[in-house]
Structures are given as structure tokens and as C-alpha cells.
Amino acid sequence: MVRLLKANFARLWKTKSFWVCLILAFGLGLANFLMSYSVQPECTETLGAQLMSGCSNMAFFASVFAALFLGTDHSNGTIRNKLIVGHKRYNIYLSNLITTAAGGLLIMAAVWTGVLITGLCLGGKIGMPAGELALKMLICVGAIIAISAIFTLLGTILSSKSTIVTITLVSTFVLFIGAAVIESLLAEPEYVQSYEMPVNGSFVQTEPMLNPIYVSGVKRDILMTVNEVLPSGQIMQMEIGIGRHAELMPLYSLGVLTVVTAVGALVFRKKDLK
């Protein structure tokens, strides 16, 4: 395992796609912050919230890196070579997971560092209690690791580099679009206000009406749970500042990591690499 990790990290530092993804994520995160500052200078008073605002972009660049990194293993025959020299499949899978997760976390750390230093240089403040910021950062870290496990599953069980890249990117969009749709449904108010226009032309407020698309009862509980378990849902909630059950989200990420890794390792164990 140690030899596999050393080889993976040695390749990581030399991989152009990793540095391109890191630089692009850093540049985009810093550009978004400076754009917000130009429109609303007081945003520097809430740097904690600004750190959370671009986590979905970081996840996207992490997915691109993971797809290209793992796809190269197949296209170059690296996985078969590792098996030939005697490495176990579980160790190969786990080392790939650790490397892709580390790459995603390094991308996130670079963006956070750039935004934080720039914000502090502009006289900004964190704008939230240290404990709250630490929990939100832990949630984002856990979500990136959990979503990296999904990328590793796809990147290890698929065989074609182009297929890995395509499926990984599509899966990333589906996860975040799904999270956005769920949040949109949960944000709908239970009642909506309607207005009537009498003959004299003035608007008169009527009694609130039940919103037909409001989700209630068991369906609402299911949607909330799904969005709290999914890494994409966690990231989106941190971005918009909701976090209904924030204290449970790191545990959910750990559960996703465990289940996806177990499934991926089992599938990879039986995969024909000839």
C-alpha cells in the first residue's frame, strides 16, 4: 500500500491535469470573490460564507482531475502492471481513492487559501463563530471525500478513459442538478399570497392559498434526508447557508464513503482486466 501511494502521489505532482484543475479552480474562486467585492464591498465582512460559496465549482474540478487521473491508469495499462508485480486489488483501489480524494482536497484548500488571504488583505472578517466555520469546513471536506469515492468507483470499474471522463462529468452534473431541484422544492412556501384587481383598478390582498407544489409529510422528510446524505446536497446547503442537520452531515459522508468504497472494491475484485 505504501509503495502504491508513493507511486500515485509522485504521478500526482507530475500530472498536468491536476495543476490545470487546481489553477483554474483557484482563478475562478478568486475571480468570483473579487466580482462580489466589486459589487458589494461589505461581502468581506462575511468571509466564512464566501469560503463556502464556490464549493460546487471545486467539486467539478475535482471530478475532472479524478476522471483524467484514473482514466490514464487504464489507457496506459498501469493497473495491469500493478497486478503483475503482485499488488492486491483492494490496495490498488484504496490507493486510488486516497489519491483522488487528496487531489480534490488540495484543490479546495488552494481556493480557500486564496479567498481567505485576499479577503483579509482587504480588511475583511470571518463573520461567523469559529465553531460554525469549522463545522461547515468539515462538512465540505467530508463531502469532497465522499464524492471522490464515487469518482473512484466510476474510474476504476470502467475501462475506457473517454468513457470514464464522460460518465464522471455527467454524474457530477446529475448530482448537483438533482440537489438543486430538491432544494427548490423544499424552498417552496406552504401558502402563497394572491391578489385581486377590483373594478376601481386597485389591488386587494386575498386570503393565502395552499401552494399546490409544496411538499409535505413523508415526501418532505425523504427529500430532506436524501439531500443531506448526498455530497452534492451537503455542498449546496453550505453554499446557500441552510444546513438543516449540519451536525449529522459528516456522519452521512462517512456512510457514503464506506458503502461506495465497499461496493467499488467488490466490483473491482471481480473485474476482468484482460
PDB file of N, CA and C in Angstrom, residues 33-50 119 122-127:
ATOM      1  N   PHE A  33     -14.944  35.902  -6.053  1.00  0.00           N
ATOM      2  CA  PHE A  33     -14.897  36.697  -4.818  1.00  0.00           C
ATOM      3  C   PHE A  33     -14.661  38.167  -5.124  1.00  0.00           C
ATOM      4  N   LEU A  34     -13.714  38.438  -6.018  1.00  0.00           N
ATOM      5  CA  LEU A  34     -13.410  39.832  -6.364  1.00  0.00           C
ATOM      6  C   LEU A  34     -14.583  40.486  -7.098  1.00  0.00           C
ATOM      7  N   MET A  35     -15.321  39.708  -7.870  1.00  0.00           N
ATOM      8  CA  MET A  35     -16.502  40.242  -8.542  1.00  0.00           C
ATOM      9  C   MET A  35     -17.571  40.615  -7.511  1.00  0.00           C
ATOM     10  N   SER A  36     -17.746  39.741  -6.517  1.00  0.00           N
ATOM     11  CA  SER A  36     -18.697  40.044  -5.447  1.00  0.00           C
ATOM     12  C   SER A  36     -18.260  41.280  -4.673  1.00  0.00           C
ATOM     13  N   TYR A  37     -16.956  41.403  -4.474  1.00  0.00           N
ATOM     14  CA  TYR A  37     -16.426  42.553  -3.744  1.00  0.00           C
ATOM     15  C   TYR A  37     -16.643  43.854  -4.518  1.00  0.00           C
ATOM     16  N   SER A  38     -16.497  43.788  -5.834  1.00  0.00           N
ATOM     17  CA  SER A  38     -16.686  44.995  -6.635  1.00  0.00           C
ATOM     18  C   SER A  38     -18.131  45.471  -6.623  1.00  0.00           C
ATOM     19  N   VAL A  39     -19.068  44.522  -6.505  1.00  0.00           N
ATOM     20  CA  VAL A  39     -20.489  44.874  -6.474  1.00  0.00           C
ATOM     21  C   VAL A  39     -20.950  45.195  -5.052  1.00  0.00           C
ATOM     22  N   GLN A  40     -20.419  44.415  -4.097  1.00  0.00           N
ATOM     23  CA  GLN A  40     -20.847  44.555  -2.702  1.00  0.00           C
ATOM     24  C   GLN A  40     -19.616  44.465  -1.794  1.00  0.00           C
ATOM     25  N   PRO A  41     -18.933  45.573  -1.565  1.00  0.00           N
ATOM     26  CA  PRO A  41     -17.690  45.547  -0.770  1.00  0.00           C
ATOM     27  C   PRO A  41     -17.865  44.972   0.633  1.00  0.00           C
ATOM     28  N   GLU A  42     -19.073  45.060   1.184  1.00  0.00           N
ATOM     29  CA  GLU A  42     -19.285  44.545   2.544  1.00  0.00           C
ATOM     30  C   GLU A  42     -19.257  43.024   2.613  1.00  0.00           C
ATOM     31  N   CYS A  43     -19.109  42.355   1.469  1.00  0.00           N
ATOM     32  CA  CYS A  43     -19.019  40.891   1.497  1.00  0.00           C
ATOM     33  C   CYS A  43     -17.773  40.428   2.241  1.00  0.00           C
ATOM     34  N   THR A  44     -16.779  41.306   2.360  1.00  0.00           N
ATOM     35  CA  THR A  44     -15.570  40.946   3.095  1.00  0.00           C
ATOM     36  C   THR A  44     -15.835  40.792   4.591  1.00  0.00           C
ATOM     37  N   GLU A  45     -17.005  41.273   5.047  1.00  0.00           N
ATOM     38  CA  GLU A  45     -17.350  41.123   6.455  1.00  0.00           C
ATOM     39  C   GLU A  45     -17.858  39.729   6.769  1.00  0.00           C
ATOM     40  N   THR A  46     -18.081  38.928   5.731  1.00  0.00           N
ATOM     41  CA  THR A  46     -18.586  37.555   5.924  1.00  0.00           C
ATOM     42  C   THR A  46     -17.715  36.583   5.121  1.00  0.00           C
ATOM     43  N   LEU A  47     -16.431  36.566   5.402  1.00  0.00           N
ATOM     44  CA  LEU A  47     -15.517  35.708   4.655  1.00  0.00           C
ATOM     45  C   LEU A  47     -15.833  34.222   4.839  1.00  0.00           C
ATOM     46  N   GLY A  48     -16.377  33.876   6.000  1.00  0.00           N
ATOM     47  CA  GLY A  48     -16.749  32.480   6.231  1.00  0.00           C
ATOM     48  C   GLY A  48     -17.750  32.001   5.204  1.00  0.00           C
ATOM     49  N   ALA A  49     -18.769  32.814   4.935  1.00  0.00           N
ATOM     50  CA  ALA A  49     -19.769  32.468   3.930  1.00  0.00           C
ATOM     51  C   ALA A  49     -19.164  32.473   2.532  1.00  0.00           C
ATOM     52  N   GLN A  50     -18.230  33.390   2.275  1.00  0.00           N
ATOM     53  CA  GLN A  50     -17.581  33.454   0.958  1.00  0.00           C
ATOM     54  C   GLN A  50     -16.762  32.202   0.682  1.00  0.00           C
ATOM     55  N   GLY A 119      -9.311  38.238   1.102  1.00  0.00           N
ATOM     56  CA  GLY A 119     -10.320  38.904   1.923  1.00  0.00           C
ATOM     57  C   GLY A 119      -9.739  39.590   3.138  1.00  0.00           C
ATOM     58  N   LEU A 122      -8.022  42.746   2.316  1.00  0.00           N
ATOM     59  CA  LEU A 122      -8.975  43.816   2.040  1.00  0.00           C
ATOM     60  C   LEU A 122      -9.682  44.296   3.317  1.00  0.00           C
ATOM     61  N   GLY A 123      -9.182  43.820   4.454  1.00  0.00           N
ATOM     62  CA  GLY A 123      -9.752  44.242   5.737  1.00  0.00           C
ATOM     63  C   GLY A 123     -10.980  43.473   6.162  1.00  0.00           C
ATOM     64  N   GLY A 124     -11.160  42.287   5.612  1.00  0.00           N
ATOM     65  CA  GLY A 124     -12.356  41.507   5.906  1.00  0.00           C
ATOM     66  C   GLY A 124     -12.310  40.780   7.237  1.00  0.00           C
ATOM     67  N   LYS A 125     -13.456  40.191   7.592  1.00  0.00           N
ATOM     68  CA  LYS A 125     -13.605  39.415   8.817  1.00  0.00           C
ATOM     69  C   LYS A 125     -14.309  38.101   8.482  1.00  0.00           C
ATOM     70  N   ILE A 126     -14.097  37.103   9.331  1.00  0.00           N
ATOM     71  CA  ILE A 126     -14.723  35.800   9.101  1.00  0.00           C
ATOM     72  C   ILE A 126     -16.239  35.914   9.138  1.00  0.00           C
ATOM     73  N   GLY A 127     -16.765  36.642  10.093  1.00  0.00           N
ATOM     74  CA  GLY A 127     -18.201  36.902  10.127  1.00  0.00           C
ATOM     75  C   GLY A 127     -19.057  35.785  10.677  1.00  0.00           C
TER      76      GLY A 127
END
